[in-house]
Structure formats: structure tokens, C-alpha cells
Coordinates of N, CA, C and O and ligand atoms in Angstrom, one line a residue:
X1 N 101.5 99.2 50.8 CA 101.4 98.0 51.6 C 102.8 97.7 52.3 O 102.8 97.1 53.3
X2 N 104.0 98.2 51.6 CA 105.1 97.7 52.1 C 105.3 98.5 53.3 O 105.7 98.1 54.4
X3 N 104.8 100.0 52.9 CA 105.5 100.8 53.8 C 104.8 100.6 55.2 O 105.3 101.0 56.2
X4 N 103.7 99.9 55.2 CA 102.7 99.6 56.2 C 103.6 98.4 57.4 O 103.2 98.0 58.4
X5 N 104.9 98.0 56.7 CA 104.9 96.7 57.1 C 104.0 95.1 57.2 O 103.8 94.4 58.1
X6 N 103.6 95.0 55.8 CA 102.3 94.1 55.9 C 103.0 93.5 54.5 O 103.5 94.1 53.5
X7 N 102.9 92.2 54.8 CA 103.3 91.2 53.1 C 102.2 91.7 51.7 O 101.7 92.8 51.5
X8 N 102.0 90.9 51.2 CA 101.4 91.4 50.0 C 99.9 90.2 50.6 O 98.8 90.6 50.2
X9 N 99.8 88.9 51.5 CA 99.1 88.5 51.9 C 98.3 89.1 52.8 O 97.3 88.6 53.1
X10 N 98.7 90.0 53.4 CA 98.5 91.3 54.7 C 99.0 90.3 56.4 O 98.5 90.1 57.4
X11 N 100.1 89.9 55.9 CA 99.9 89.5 57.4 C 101.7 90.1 57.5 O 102.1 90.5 56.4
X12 N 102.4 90.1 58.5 CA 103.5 90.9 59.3 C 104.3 90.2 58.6 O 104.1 89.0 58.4
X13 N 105.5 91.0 57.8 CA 106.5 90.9 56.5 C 107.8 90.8 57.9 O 108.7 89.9 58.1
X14 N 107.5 92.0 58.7 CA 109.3 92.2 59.0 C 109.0 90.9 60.9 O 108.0 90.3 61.2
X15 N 110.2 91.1 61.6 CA 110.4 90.3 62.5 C 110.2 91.5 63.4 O 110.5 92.7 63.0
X16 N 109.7 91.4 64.5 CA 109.1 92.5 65.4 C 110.0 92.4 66.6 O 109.9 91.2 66.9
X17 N 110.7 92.9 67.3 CA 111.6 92.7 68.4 C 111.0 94.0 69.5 O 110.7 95.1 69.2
X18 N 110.9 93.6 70.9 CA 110.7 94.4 71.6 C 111.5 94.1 73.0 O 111.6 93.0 73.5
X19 N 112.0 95.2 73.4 CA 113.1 95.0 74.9 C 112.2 95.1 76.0 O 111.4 96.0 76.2
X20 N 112.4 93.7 77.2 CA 111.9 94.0 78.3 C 112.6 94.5 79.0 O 113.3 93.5 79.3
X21 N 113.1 95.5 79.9 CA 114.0 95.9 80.5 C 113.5 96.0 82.0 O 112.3 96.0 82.1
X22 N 114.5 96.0 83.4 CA 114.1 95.7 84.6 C 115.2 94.8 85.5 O 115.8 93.8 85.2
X23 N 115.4 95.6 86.5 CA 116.2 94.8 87.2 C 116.1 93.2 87.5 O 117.0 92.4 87.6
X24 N 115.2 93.0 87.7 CA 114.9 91.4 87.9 C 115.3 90.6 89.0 O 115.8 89.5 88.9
X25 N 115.2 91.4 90.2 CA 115.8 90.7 91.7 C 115.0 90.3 92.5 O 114.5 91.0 93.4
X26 N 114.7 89.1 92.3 CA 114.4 88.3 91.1 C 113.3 88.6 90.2 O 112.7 89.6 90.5
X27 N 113.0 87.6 89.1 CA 112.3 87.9 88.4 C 111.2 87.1 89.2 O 111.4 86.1 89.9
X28 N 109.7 87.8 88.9 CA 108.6 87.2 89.5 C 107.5 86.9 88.8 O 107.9 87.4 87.7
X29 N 106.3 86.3 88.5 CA 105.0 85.9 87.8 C 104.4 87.3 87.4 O 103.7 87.4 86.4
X30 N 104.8 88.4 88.4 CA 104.3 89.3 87.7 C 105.1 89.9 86.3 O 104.5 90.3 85.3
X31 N 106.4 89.8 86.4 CA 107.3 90.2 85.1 C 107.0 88.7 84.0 O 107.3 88.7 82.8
X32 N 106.2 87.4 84.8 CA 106.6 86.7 83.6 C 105.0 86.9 82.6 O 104.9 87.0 81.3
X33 N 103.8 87.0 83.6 CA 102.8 88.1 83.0 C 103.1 88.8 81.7 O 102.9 88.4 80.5
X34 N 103.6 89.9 82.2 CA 104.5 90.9 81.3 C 104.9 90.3 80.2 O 104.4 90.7 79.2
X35 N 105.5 89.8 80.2 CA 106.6 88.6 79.0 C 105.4 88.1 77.9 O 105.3 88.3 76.7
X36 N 104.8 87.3 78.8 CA 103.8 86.9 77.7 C 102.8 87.4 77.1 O 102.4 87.0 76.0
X37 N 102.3 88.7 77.8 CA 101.6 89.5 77.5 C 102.6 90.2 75.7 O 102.2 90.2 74.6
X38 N 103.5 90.6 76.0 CA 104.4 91.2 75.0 C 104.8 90.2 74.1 O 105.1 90.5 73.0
X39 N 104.8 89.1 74.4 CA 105.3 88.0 73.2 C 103.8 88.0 72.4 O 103.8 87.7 71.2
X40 N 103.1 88.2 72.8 CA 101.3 87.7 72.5 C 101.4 88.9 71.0 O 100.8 88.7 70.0
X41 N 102.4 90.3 71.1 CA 102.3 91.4 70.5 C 103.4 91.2 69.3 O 103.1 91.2 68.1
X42 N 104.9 91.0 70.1 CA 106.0 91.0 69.4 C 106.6 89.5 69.0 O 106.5 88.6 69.8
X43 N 107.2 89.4 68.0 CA 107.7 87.9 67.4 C 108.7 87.7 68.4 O 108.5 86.7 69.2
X44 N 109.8 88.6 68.6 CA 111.1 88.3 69.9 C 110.9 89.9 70.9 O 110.9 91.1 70.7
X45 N 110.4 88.5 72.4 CA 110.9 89.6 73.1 C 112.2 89.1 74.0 O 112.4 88.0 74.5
X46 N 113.4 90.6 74.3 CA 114.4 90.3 74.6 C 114.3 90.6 76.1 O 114.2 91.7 76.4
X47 N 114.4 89.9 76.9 CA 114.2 90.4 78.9 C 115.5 90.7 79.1 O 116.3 89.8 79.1
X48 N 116.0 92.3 79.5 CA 116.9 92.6 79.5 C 117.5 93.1 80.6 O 117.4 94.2 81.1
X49 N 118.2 92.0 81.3 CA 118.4 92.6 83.0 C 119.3 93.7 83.3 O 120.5 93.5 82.8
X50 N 119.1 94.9 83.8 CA 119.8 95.6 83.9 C 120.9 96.0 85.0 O 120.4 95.7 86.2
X51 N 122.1 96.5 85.0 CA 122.9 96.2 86.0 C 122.5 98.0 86.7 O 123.2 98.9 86.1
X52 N 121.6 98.6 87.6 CA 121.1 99.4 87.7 C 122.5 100.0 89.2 O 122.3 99.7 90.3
X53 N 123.4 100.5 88.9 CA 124.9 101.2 90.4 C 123.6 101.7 91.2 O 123.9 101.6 92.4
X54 N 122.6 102.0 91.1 CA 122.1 102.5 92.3 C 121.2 102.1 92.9 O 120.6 102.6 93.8
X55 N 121.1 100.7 92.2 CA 120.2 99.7 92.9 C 121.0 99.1 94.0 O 122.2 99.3 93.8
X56 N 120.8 98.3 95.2 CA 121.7 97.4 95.3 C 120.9 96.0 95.1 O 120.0 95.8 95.9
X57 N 121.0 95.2 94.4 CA 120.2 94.3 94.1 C 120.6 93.1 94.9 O 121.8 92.8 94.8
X58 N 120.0 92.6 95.5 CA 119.9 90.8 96.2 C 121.0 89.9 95.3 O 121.9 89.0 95.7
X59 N 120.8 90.2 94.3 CA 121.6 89.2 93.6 C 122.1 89.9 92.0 O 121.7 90.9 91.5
X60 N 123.4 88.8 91.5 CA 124.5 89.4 91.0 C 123.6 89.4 89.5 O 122.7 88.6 89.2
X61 N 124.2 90.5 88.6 CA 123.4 90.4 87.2 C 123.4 89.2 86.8 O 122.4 88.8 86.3
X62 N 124.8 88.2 86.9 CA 124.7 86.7 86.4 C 123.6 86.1 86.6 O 122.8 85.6 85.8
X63 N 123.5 86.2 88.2 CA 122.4 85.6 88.9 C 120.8 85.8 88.9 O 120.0 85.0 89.3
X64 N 120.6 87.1 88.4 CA 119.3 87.5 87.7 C 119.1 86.8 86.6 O 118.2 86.0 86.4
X65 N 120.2 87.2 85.5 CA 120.1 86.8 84.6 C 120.0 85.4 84.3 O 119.1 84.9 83.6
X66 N 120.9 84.7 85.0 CA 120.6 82.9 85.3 C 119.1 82.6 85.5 O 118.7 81.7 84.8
X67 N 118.0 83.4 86.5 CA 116.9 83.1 86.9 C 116.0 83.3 85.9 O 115.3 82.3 85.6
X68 N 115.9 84.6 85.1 CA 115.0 84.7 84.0 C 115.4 83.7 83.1 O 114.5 83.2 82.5
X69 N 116.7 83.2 82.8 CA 116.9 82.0 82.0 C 115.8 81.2 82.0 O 115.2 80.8 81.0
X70 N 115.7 80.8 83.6 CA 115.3 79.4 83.6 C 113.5 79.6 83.8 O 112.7 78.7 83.8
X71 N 113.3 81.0 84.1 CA 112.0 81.1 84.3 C 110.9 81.2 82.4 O 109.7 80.9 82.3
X72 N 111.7 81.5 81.5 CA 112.0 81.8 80.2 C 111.8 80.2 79.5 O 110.9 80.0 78.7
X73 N 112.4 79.4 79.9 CA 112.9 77.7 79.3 C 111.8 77.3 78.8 O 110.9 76.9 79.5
X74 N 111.7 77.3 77.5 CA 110.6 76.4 76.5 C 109.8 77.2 76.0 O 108.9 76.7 75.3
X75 N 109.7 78.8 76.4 CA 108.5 80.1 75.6 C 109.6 80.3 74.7 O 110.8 80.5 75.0
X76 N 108.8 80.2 73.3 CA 109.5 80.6 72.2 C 109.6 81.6 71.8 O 108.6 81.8 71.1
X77 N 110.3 82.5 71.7 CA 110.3 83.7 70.8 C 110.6 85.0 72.4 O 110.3 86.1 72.4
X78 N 111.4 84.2 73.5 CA 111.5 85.0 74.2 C 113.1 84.9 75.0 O 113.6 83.8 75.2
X79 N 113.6 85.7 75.1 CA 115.4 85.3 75.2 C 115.8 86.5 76.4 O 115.2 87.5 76.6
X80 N 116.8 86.1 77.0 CA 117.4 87.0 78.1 C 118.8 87.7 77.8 O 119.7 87.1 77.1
X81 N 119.0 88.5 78.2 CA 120.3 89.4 77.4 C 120.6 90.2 79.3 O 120.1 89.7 80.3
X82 N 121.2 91.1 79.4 CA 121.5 92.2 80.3 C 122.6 93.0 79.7 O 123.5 92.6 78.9
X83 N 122.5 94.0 79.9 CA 123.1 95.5 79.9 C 123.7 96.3 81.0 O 123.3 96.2 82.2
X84 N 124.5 97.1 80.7 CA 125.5 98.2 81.7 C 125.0 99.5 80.9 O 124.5 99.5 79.7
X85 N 125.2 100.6 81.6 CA 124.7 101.9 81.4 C 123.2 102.0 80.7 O 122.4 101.1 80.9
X86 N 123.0 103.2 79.7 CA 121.7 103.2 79.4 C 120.7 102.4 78.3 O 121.1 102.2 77.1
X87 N 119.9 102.1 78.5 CA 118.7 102.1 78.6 C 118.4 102.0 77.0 O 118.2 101.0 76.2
X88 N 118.6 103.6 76.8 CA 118.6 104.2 75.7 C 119.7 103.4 74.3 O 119.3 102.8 73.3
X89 N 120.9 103.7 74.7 CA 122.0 103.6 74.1 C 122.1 102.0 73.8 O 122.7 101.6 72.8
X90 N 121.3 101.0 75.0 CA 121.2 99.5 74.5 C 120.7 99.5 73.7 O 121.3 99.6 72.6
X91 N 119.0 99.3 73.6 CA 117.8 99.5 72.8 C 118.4 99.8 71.0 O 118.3 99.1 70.0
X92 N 119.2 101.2 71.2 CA 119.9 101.6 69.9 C 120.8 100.4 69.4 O 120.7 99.8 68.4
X93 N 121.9 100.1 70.3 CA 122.7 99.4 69.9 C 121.9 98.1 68.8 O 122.3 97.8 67.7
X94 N 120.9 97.7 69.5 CA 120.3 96.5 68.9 C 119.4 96.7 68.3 O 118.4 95.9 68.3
X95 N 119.5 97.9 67.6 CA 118.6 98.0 66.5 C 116.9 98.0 66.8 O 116.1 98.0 65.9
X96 N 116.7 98.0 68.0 CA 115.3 98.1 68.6 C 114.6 98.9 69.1 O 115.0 99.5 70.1
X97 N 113.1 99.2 68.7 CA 112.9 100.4 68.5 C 111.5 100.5 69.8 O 110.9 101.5 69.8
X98 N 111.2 99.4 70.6 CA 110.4 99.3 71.2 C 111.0 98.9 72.6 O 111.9 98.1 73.0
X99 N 110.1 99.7 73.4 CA 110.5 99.3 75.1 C 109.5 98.3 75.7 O 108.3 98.6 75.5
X100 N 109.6 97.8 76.1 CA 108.3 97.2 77.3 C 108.4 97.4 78.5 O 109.1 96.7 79.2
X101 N 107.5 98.6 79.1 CA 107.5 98.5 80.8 C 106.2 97.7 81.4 O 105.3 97.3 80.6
X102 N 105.9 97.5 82.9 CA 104.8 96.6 82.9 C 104.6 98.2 84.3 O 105.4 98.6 85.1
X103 N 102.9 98.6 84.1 CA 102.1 99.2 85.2 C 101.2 98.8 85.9 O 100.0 98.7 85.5
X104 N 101.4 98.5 87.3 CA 100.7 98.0 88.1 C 100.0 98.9 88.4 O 98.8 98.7 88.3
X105 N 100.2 100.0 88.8 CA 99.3 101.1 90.0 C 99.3 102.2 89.7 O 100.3 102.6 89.1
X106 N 98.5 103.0 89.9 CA 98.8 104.6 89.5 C 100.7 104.8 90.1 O 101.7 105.2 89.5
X107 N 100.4 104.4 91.5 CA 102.1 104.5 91.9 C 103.0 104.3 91.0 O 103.9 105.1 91.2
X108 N 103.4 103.6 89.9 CA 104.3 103.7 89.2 C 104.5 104.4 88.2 O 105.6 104.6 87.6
X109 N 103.1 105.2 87.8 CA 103.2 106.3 86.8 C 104.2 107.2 86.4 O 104.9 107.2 85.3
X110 N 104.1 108.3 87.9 CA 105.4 108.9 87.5 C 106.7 108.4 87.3 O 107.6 108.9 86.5
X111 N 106.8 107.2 88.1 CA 108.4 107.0 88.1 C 108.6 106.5 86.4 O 109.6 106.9 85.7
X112 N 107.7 105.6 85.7 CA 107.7 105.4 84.9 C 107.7 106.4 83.7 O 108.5 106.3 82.8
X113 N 106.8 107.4 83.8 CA 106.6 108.6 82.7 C 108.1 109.1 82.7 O 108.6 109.5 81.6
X114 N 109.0 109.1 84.1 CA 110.0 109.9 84.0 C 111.1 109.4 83.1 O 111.9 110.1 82.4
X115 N 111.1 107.9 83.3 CA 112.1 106.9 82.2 C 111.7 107.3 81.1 O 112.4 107.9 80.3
X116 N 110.2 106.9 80.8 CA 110.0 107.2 79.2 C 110.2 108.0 78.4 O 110.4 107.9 77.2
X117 N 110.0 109.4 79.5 CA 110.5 110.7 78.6 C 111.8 110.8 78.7 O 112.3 111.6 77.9
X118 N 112.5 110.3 79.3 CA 114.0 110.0 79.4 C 114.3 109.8 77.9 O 114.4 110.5 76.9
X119 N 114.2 108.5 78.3 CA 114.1 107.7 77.1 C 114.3 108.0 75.9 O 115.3 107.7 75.2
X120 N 113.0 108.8 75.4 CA 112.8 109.5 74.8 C 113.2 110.6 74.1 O 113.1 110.8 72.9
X121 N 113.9 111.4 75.1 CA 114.7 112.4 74.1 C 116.0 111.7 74.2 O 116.8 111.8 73.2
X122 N 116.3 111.1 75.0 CA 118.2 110.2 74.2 C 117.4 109.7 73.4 O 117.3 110.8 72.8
X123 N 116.6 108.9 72.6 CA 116.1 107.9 71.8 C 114.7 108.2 70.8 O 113.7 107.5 70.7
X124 N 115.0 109.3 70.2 CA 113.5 109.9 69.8 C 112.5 108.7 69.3 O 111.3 108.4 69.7
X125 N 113.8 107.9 68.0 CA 112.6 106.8 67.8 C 111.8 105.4 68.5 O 110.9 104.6 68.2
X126 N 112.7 105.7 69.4 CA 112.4 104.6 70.5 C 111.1 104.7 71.4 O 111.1 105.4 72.4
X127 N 110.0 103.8 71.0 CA 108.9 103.9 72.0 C 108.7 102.9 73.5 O 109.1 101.7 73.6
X128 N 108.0 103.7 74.2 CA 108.1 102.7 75.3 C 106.2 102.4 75.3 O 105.3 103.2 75.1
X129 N 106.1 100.9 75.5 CA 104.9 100.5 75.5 C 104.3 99.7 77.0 O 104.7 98.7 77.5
X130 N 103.3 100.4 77.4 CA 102.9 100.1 78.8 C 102.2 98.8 78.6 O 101.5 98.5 77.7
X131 N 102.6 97.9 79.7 CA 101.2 96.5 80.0 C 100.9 96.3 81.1 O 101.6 96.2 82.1
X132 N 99.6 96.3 81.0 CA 98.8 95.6 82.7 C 99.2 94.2 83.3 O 98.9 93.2 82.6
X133 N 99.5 94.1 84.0 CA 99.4 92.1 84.7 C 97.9 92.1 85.0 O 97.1 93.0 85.1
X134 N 97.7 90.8 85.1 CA 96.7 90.4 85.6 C 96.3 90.7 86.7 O 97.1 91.4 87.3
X135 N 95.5 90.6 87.2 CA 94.5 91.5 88.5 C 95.6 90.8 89.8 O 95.9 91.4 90.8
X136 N 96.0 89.6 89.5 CA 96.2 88.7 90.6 C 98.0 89.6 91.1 O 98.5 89.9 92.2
X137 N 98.7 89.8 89.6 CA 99.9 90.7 89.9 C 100.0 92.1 90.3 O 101.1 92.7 90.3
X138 N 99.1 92.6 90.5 CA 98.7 94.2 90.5 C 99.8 94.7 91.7 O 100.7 95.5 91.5
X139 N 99.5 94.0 92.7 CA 101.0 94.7 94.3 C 102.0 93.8 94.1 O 102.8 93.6 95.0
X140 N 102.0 93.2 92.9 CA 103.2 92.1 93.1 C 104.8 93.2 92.9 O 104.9 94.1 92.0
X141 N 105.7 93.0 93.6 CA 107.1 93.5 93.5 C 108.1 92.7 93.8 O 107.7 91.9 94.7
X142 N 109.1 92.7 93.5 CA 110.3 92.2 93.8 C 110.9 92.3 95.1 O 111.5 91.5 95.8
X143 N 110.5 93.7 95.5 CA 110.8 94.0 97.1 C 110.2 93.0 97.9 O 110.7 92.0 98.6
X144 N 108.7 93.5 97.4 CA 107.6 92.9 98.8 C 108.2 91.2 98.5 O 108.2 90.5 99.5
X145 N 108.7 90.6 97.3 CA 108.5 89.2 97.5 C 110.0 89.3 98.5 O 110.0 88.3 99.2
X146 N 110.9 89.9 98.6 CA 112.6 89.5 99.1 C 111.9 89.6 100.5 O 111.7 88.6 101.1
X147 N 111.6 90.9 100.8 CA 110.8 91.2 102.1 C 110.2 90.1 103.1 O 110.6 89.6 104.2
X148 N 108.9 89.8 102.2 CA 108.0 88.8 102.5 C 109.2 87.3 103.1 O 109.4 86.9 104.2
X149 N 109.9 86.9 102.0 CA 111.0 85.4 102.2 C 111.6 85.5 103.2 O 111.9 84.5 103.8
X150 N 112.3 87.1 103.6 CA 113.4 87.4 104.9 C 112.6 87.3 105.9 O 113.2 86.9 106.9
X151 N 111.4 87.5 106.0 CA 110.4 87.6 107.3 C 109.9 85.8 107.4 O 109.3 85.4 108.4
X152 N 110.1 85.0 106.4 CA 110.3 83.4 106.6 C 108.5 83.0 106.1 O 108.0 82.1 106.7
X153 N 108.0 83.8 105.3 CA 106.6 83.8 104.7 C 107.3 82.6 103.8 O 108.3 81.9 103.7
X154 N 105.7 82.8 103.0 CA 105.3 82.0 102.0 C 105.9 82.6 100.3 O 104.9 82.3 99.7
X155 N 106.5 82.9 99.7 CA 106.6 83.5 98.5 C 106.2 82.4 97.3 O 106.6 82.7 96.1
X156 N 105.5 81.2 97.5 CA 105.1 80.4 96.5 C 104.3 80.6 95.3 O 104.7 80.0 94.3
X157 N 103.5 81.3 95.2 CA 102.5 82.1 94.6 C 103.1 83.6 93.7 O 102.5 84.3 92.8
X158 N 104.1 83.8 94.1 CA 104.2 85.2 93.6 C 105.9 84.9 92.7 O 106.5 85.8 92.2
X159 N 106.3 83.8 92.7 CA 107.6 83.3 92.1 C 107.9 81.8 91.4 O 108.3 81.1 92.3
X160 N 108.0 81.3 90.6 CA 108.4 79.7 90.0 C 109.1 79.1 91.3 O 109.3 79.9 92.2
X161 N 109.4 78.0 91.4 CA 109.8 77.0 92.1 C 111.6 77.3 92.4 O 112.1 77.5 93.6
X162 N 112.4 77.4 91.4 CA 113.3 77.7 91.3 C 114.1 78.9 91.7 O 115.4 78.8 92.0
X163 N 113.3 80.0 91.7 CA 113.9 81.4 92.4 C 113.0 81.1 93.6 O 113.0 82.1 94.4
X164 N 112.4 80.3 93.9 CA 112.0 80.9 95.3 C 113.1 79.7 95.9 O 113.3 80.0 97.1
X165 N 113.6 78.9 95.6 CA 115.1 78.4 96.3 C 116.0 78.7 96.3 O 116.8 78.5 97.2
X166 N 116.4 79.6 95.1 CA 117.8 80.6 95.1 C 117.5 81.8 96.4 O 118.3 82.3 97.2
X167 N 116.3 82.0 96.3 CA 115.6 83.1 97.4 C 115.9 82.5 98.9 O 116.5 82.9 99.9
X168 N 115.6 81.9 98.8 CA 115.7 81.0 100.4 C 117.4 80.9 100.5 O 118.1 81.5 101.4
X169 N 118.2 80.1 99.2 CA 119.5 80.0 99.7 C 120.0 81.5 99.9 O 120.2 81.7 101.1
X170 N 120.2 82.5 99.3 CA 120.7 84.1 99.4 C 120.5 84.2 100.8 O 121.2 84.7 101.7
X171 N 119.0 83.8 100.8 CA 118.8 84.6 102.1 C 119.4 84.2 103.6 O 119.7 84.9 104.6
X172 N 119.7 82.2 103.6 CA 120.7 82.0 104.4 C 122.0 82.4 104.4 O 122.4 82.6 105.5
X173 N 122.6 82.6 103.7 CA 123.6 82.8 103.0 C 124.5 84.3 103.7 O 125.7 84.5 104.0
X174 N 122.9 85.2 103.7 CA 123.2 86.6 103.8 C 123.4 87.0 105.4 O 124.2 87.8 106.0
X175 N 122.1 86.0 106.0 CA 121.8 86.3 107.4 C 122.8 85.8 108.4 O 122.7 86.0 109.6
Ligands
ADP1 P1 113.0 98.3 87.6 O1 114.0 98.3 88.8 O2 113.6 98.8 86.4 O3 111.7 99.0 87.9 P2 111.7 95.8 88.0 O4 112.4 94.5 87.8 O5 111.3 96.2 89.3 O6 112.8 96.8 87.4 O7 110.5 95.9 86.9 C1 110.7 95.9 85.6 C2 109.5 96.4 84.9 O8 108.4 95.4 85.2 C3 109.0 97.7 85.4 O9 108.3 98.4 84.4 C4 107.9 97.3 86.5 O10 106.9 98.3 86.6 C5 107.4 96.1 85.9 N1 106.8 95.2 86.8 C6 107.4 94.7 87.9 N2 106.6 93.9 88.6 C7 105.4 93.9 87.9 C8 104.1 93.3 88.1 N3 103.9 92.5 89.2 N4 103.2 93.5 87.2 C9 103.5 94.3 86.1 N5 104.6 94.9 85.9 C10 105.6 94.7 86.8

């Protein structure tokens, strides 16, 4: 029983921790989907913004990270952290043995299989676990939403209230 991870009542003995990882520029309803989908699985999930040099991201890791803050505020059992270099080597550091990526479309397959087997051999015991969004998040991106706001659209629907105003100020800001 023990070794199963299961109390002697059969219900979950240890604390279950699983890493969301993702650049998060900004974070969108499709990642917060994701979130809850994975808290529904794991006791703590950690959303881990990543500082990706070859991204160039809209906005600074503070400022990701600030957004998932506030997009996060009052779900329990879910917390925001960010990371420099890999992936891998974080995950380890924190004792965490689970990944969370989110798959919208066959399109992200490869790019995704390629991280995981990455992953994977820096991290043998480290698994990565796929989740669906909802039908309504399926083309949802980060691009298309930066995209969509620079072209002076609607981005209401596909972001909380609060990054789609940090979205709007950047974007005066930038132009
Ligand atoms: P990255 O730059 O690491 O791909 P993103 O912030 O774009 O970071 O995405 C983080 C993770 O969340 C990725 O696994 C991505 O596929 C997933 N994701 C992003 N948007 C959605 C969405 N609308 N529905 C489901 N998963 C998503």
C-alpha cells in the first residue's frame, strides 16, 4: 500500500507537485484551462515562466510572471515561480518529478515530442504529461492574441481583464 503511494485509508498519502512550464507572453485562458485542468490531477501546481534567450518575448519575465500572478489570485493549490536555463535541471532542482505541457493541434506535436524527449534523457525520471483545453482554446496562442491587439482587435475573450490592459499599455508603449 505504501509503496503505491496510497494511506492505509486508500486515499493520496504524499503531496503531488507538478511544473507548468511556458513562456507566458502573456499568459492566456488557454494556459489558465491548462492550470486547472492539472490542479483537478495534482495537489500543487507550480506555473513556471520561463526566461526562453531565443524567444524574444513582449514582455519582461517580471512582467509575465506579475501577470500569471494575478491571473492565479484565489485558485488554491496553484503558485507562480520562473526559471533561467533548463527545463530539466529546474524541475530536478525542485524535487519534481512531473511536467505539464498543454496540446492544442496535431501542430504542436512535434515541437512538443522534441522537448519531451529532451527532457527526458537530461531527466530520465521526469515525466512530461500532455492536456487538452477546451474546444473553445484549441487555436488559442499567445502570438495570435499579441497579433490580434497590435492590429487594434478585440482580445477580450481569449485573456482576463488585466493582461489585456498591460497588452494594450505595451503595445502603446512599443509603437
Ligand atoms: P512555450 O513558449 O514554452 O511553448 P507557451 O506559453 O506558448 O510556452 O505555452 C506553454 C505551454 O502551454 C505549451 O505546452 C503550449 O503548448 C501550451 N499552451 C499554450 N496555449 C495553449 C492553449 N490555448 N491550450 C492548451 N495549451 C496551450
Amino acid at each position: 500500500m505504501k509503496e503505491m503511494g496510497l494511506s492505509s485509508e486508500g486515499l493520496p498519502s504524499a503531496k503531488n507537485v507538478a511544473i507548468y512550464s511556458g513562456s507566458f507572453d502573456p499568459i492566456t485562458k488557454g494556459h489558465l484551462d491548462i492550470i486547472c485542468r492539472a490542479r483537478n490531477l495534482f495537489d500543487l501546481v507550480v506555473v513556471a515562466v520561463a526566461d526562453n534567450m531565443q524567444k524574444k518575448p513582449l514582455f519582461s519575465r517580471k512582467e509575465r510572471v506579475e501577470m500569471v500572478r494575478l491571473a492565479i489570485q484565489g485558485m488554491e493549490g496553484v503558485v507562480a515561480d520562473s526559471f533561467t536555463g533548463l527545463l530539466a535541471h529546474y524541475v530536478q532542482e525542485r524535487g519534481v518529478s512531473v511536467i505539464i505541457r498543454g496540446l492544442r493541434a496535431v501542430s504542436d506535436l512535434e515541437h512538443e515530442f522534441r522537448m519531451a524527449f529532451m527532457n527526458r534523457s537530461l531527466a530520465p525520471q521526469v515525466e512530461t504529461i500532455f492536456l487538452m483545453p477546451s474546444e473553445d482554446y484549441t487555436y488559442l496562442n499567445s502570438t495570435v492574441v499579441k497579433e490580434v491587439a497590435r492590429l487594434g482587435g478585440d482580445v477580450s475573450q481569449f485573456v482576463i481583464p488585466v493582461v489585456e490592459e498591460r497588452l494594450q499599455r505595451k503595445l502603446r508603449r512599443s509603437s
